[in-house]
C-alpha positions as semicolon CSV with decimal commas, in nm:
position;residue;x (nm);y (nm);z (nm)
1;M;-10,610;3,735;-25,354
2;S;-10,820;3,889;-25,074
3;G;-10,865;4,264;-25,049
4;F;-10,811;4,499;-24,759
5;D;-11,036;4,393;-24,472
6;L;-10,954;4,573;-24,149
7;A;-11,300;4,511;-24,004
8;S;-11,246;4,136;-23,991
9;V;-10,954;4,191;-23,755
10;L;-11,108;4,461;-23,537
11;S;-11,444;4,285;-23,504
12;N;-11,297;3,958;-23,374
13;P;-11,311;3,960;-22,990
14;D;-11,034;3,700;-22,963
15;Y;-10,797;3,915;-23,166
16;I;-10,888;4,224;-22,964
17;Q;-10,825;4,036;-22,640
18;M;-10,484;3,926;-22,765
19;L;-10,394;4,282;-22,860
20;V;-10,512;4,423;-22,526
21;H;-10,307;4,162;-22,341
22;G;-10,007;4,250;-22,556
23;I;-10,048;4,620;-22,474
24;Q;-10,066;4,539;-22,103
25;I;-9,745;4,335;-22,115
26;T;-9,576;4,607;-22,320
27;F;-9,649;4,863;-22,051
28;V;-9,541;4,625;-21,776
29;I;-9,206;4,589;-21,953
30;F;-9,182;4,962;-22,030
31;L;-9,270;5,088;-21,682
32;G;-9,064;4,819;-21,506
33;S;-8,755;4,878;-21,717
34;W;-8,797;5,258;-21,698
35;S;-8,812;5,245;-21,318
36;L;-8,508;5,018;-21,301
37;A;-8,318;5,235;-21,549
38;M;-8,389;5,562;-21,368
39;S;-8,305;5,417;-21,026
40;L;-7,975;5,277;-21,152
41;A;-7,900;5,596;-21,348
42;L;-7,919;5,802;-21,028
43;I;-7,674;5,563;-20,861
44;L;-7,439;5,581;-21,160
45;L;-7,467;5,961;-21,155
46;C;-7,367;5,977;-20,788
47;I;-7,067;5,753;-20,857
48;R;-6,971;5,965;-21,157
49;F;-6,968;6,283;-20,950
50;S;-6,780;6,125;-20,661
51;P;-6,405;6,195;-20,617
52;S;-6,322;5,830;-20,696
53;R;-6,143;5,793;-21,029
54;F;-6,199;5,418;-21,018
55;G;-6,573;5,471;-20,981
56;D;-6,575;5,718;-21,268
57;R;-6,389;5,476;-21,496
58;L;-6,616;5,190;-21,391
59;V;-6,928;5,388;-21,482
60;A;-6,764;5,500;-21,809
61;A;-6,699;5,132;-21,895
62;Y;-7,059;5,043;-21,808
63;V;-7,192;5,318;-22,034
64;S;-6,955;5,223;-22,316
65;Y;-7,061;4,857;-22,300
66;H;-7,432;4,932;-22,321
67;R;-7,385;5,191;-22,593
68;N;-7,184;4,963;-22,819
69;V;-7,353;4,625;-22,772
70;P;-7,694;4,597;-22,947
71;T;-7,989;4,582;-22,708
72;L;-8,116;4,271;-22,883
73;V;-7,788;4,090;-22,812
74;Q;-7,805;4,196;-22,447
75;L;-8,158;4,056;-22,412
76;M;-8,053;3,726;-22,567
77;L;-7,747;3,711;-22,340
78;W;-7,966;3,753;-22,034
79;Y;-8,236;3,505;-22,135
80;F;-8,047;3,239;-22,327
81;G;-7,718;3,276;-22,140
82;I;-7,734;3,407;-21,785
83;F;-8,074;3,246;-21,722
84;T;-7,927;2,900;-21,781
85;L;-7,646;2,963;-21,528
86;L;-7,880;3,037;-21,237
87;P;-7,955;2,778;-20,966
88;S;-8,235;2,538;-21,058
89;G;-8,460;2,661;-20,775
90;L;-8,438;3,021;-20,894
91;T;-8,479;2,912;-21,255
92;N;-8,800;2,724;-21,170
93;W;-8,935;3,024;-20,978
94;L;-8,862;3,259;-21,267
95;T;-9,022;3,020;-21,513
96;D;-9,337;3,011;-21,301
97;H;-9,346;3,392;-21,280
98;N;-9,308;3,489;-21,648
99;A;-8,931;3,480;-21,682
100;E;-8,948;3,633;-22,031
101;V;-9,101;3,954;-21,899
102;I;-8,866;3,967;-21,599
103;F;-8,555;3,931;-21,814
104;A;-8,691;4,182;-22,064
105;I;-8,728;4,433;-21,781
106;V;-8,379;4,356;-21,649
107;G;-8,209;4,365;-21,990
108;L;-8,381;4,682;-22,111
109;G;-8,350;4,854;-21,773
110;L;-7,978;4,792;-21,739
111;C;-7,918;4,908;-22,094
112;Q;-8,130;5,221;-22,069
113;A;-7,969;5,319;-21,738
114;A;-7,651;5,401;-21,930
115;Y;-7,836;5,651;-22,148
116;F;-8,038;5,802;-21,863
117;S;-7,725;5,853;-21,652
118;E;-7,551;6,036;-21,936
119;D;-7,860;6,250;-21,997
120;L;-7,870;6,352;-21,631
121;R;-7,494;6,407;-21,624
122;S;-7,509;6,635;-21,928
123;G;-7,796;6,828;-21,772
124;L;-7,606;6,887;-21,450
125;R;-7,287;6,984;-21,632
126;S;-7,481;7,243;-21,833
127;V;-7,562;7,435;-21,514
128;S;-7,319;7,725;-21,474
129;P;-7,060;7,677;-21,195
130;G;-7,154;8,026;-21,082
131;Q;-7,486;7,887;-20,960
132;M;-7,310;7,684;-20,692
133;E;-7,093;7,980;-20,593
134;A;-7,397;8,205;-20,568
135;A;-7,582;7,946;-20,359
136;K;-7,292;7,919;-20,114
137;A;-7,275;8,296;-20,094
138;L;-7,640;8,296;-19,988
139;G;-7,566;8,050;-19,709
140;H;-7,656;7,719;-19,872
141;S;-7,456;7,410;-19,789
142;Y;-7,337;7,185;-20,074
143;L;-7,629;6,942;-20,028
144;S;-7,880;7,224;-19,996
145;A;-7,750;7,392;-20,309
146;M;-7,763;7,065;-20,503
147;R;-8,115;6,989;-20,385
148;F;-8,280;7,327;-20,434
149;I;-8,074;7,500;-20,703
150;I;-7,849;7,274;-20,911
151;M;-8,061;6,957;-20,939
152;P;-8,385;7,129;-21,048
153;Q;-8,200;7,310;-21,326
154;G;-8,005;6,999;-21,425
155;V;-8,315;6,781;-21,441
156;R;-8,498;7,046;-21,644
157;N;-8,206;7,061;-21,889
158;S;-8,207;6,681;-21,907
159;L;-8,575;6,646;-21,993
160;P;-8,556;6,658;-22,376
161;P;-8,306;6,367;-22,408
162;L;-8,476;6,181;-22,122
163;I;-8,810;6,203;-22,303
164;N;-8,654;6,088;-22,630
165;H;-8,486;5,792;-22,462
166;S;-8,808;5,706;-22,278
167;V;-8,990;5,685;-22,612
168;S;-8,703;5,473;-22,748
169;L;-8,735;5,245;-22,447
170;F;-9,107;5,201;-22,513
171;K;-9,039;5,110;-22,875
172;N;-8,750;4,880;-22,778
173;S;-8,990;4,679;-22,563
174;S;-9,083;4,511;-22,893
175;L;-8,740;4,343;-22,887
176;A;-8,871;4,125;-22,603
177;L;-9,043;3,928;-22,879
178;V;-8,719;3,737;-22,944
179;I;-8,715;3,591;-22,591
180;G;-9,083;3,497;-22,599
181;A;-9,243;3,781;-22,403
182;S;-9,607;3,814;-22,506
183;E;-9,596;4,190;-22,564
184;L;-9,769;4,386;-22,840
185;T;-9,547;4,279;-23,131
186;H;-9,582;3,915;-23,021
187;A;-9,963;3,960;-23,010
188;V;-9,962;4,117;-23,357
189;K;-9,763;3,824;-23,493
190;E;-10,000;3,573;-23,331
191;V;-10,304;3,746;-23,477
192;E;-10,137;3,749;-23,819
193;N;-10,074;3,376;-23,796
194;L;-10,439;3,312;-23,713
195;S;-10,608;3,560;-23,946
196;F;-10,367;3,570;-24,244
197;Q;-10,450;3,943;-24,261
198;T;-10,087;4,049;-24,266
199;F;-10,116;4,410;-24,380
200;E;-10,420;4,484;-24,167
201;I;-10,284;4,359;-23,836
202;Y;-9,940;4,512;-23,884
203;L;-10,113;4,840;-23,967
204;V;-10,302;4,813;-23,637
205;G;-9,976;4,742;-23,454
206;T;-9,806;5,041;-23,618
207;V;-10,091;5,274;-23,523
208;L;-10,088;5,148;-23,162
209;Y;-9,713;5,205;-23,124
210;L;-9,748;5,551;-23,280
211;F;-10,042;5,637;-23,055
212;F;-9,873;5,539;-22,729
213;S;-9,540;5,696;-22,831
214;L;-9,717;6,026;-22,896
215;I;-9,886;6,004;-22,556
216;I;-9,547;5,957;-22,386
217;M;-9,405;6,251;-22,580
218;A;-9,705;6,468;-22,489
219;A;-9,671;6,375;-22,122
220;G;-9,302;6,464;-22,137
221;A;-9,376;6,796;-22,306
222;Y;-9,633;6,879;-22,036
223;L;-9,385;6,792;-21,763
224;A;-9,119;7,007;-21,929
225;M;-9,360;7,300;-21,943
226;R;-9,454;7,256;-21,575
227;M;-9,087;7,260;-21,475
228;D;-9,003;7,568;-21,681
229;P;-9,147;7,885;-21,522
230;A;-9,092;8,089;-21,840
231;R;-9,280;7,845;-22,063
232;R;-9,554;7,805;-21,801
233;A;-9,602;8,183;-21,790
234;R;-9,630;8,201;-22,170
235;A;-9,887;7,917;-22,167
């Protein structure tokens, strides 16, 4: 039985290259799905605050679906289900352009949009109605009040859950392993298969996920401080 030998993993340039490539793909999936999720969340938020009851119920159904169906199942539905129903020309194009990563971005982005939209909605609802009344008394129109008074406060109130869900999204990028995306967890598994250093390489993977998650949390904390005048003054 071989002992602990972390150096044999970290000193192999092929293993390091595989891990670096895995980190790159992980961030491609994370940033792509985060951008998709936030863009869609803003659309869902606008629909939710519109006078349409049908729109509100439609968004509520969307949120309920993504909250109650496991993300892993949604990824498998997209890749192993919906992918096979697409026209052959589109299927071939996706296959040639890393379909696994594309569907990971789509699946994770659509799922996370439900959480982001609820975070933003809760943040806006936490702003006192008196803020809007005061803004109108000062001569602001509805759009002006939303842009300069309500939205900044709502977004600031939404930051803690948005940061938490962003970190969760980064960690959930590892689920793309099941559809064949060559992200960090996939790279760790490949290195383990080649090196047979199971504990060592999974330790490296754990440390990398922890490191990047802490960076995202630190960036979120800095952003929250910059958006909060009181905290910025104390700093």
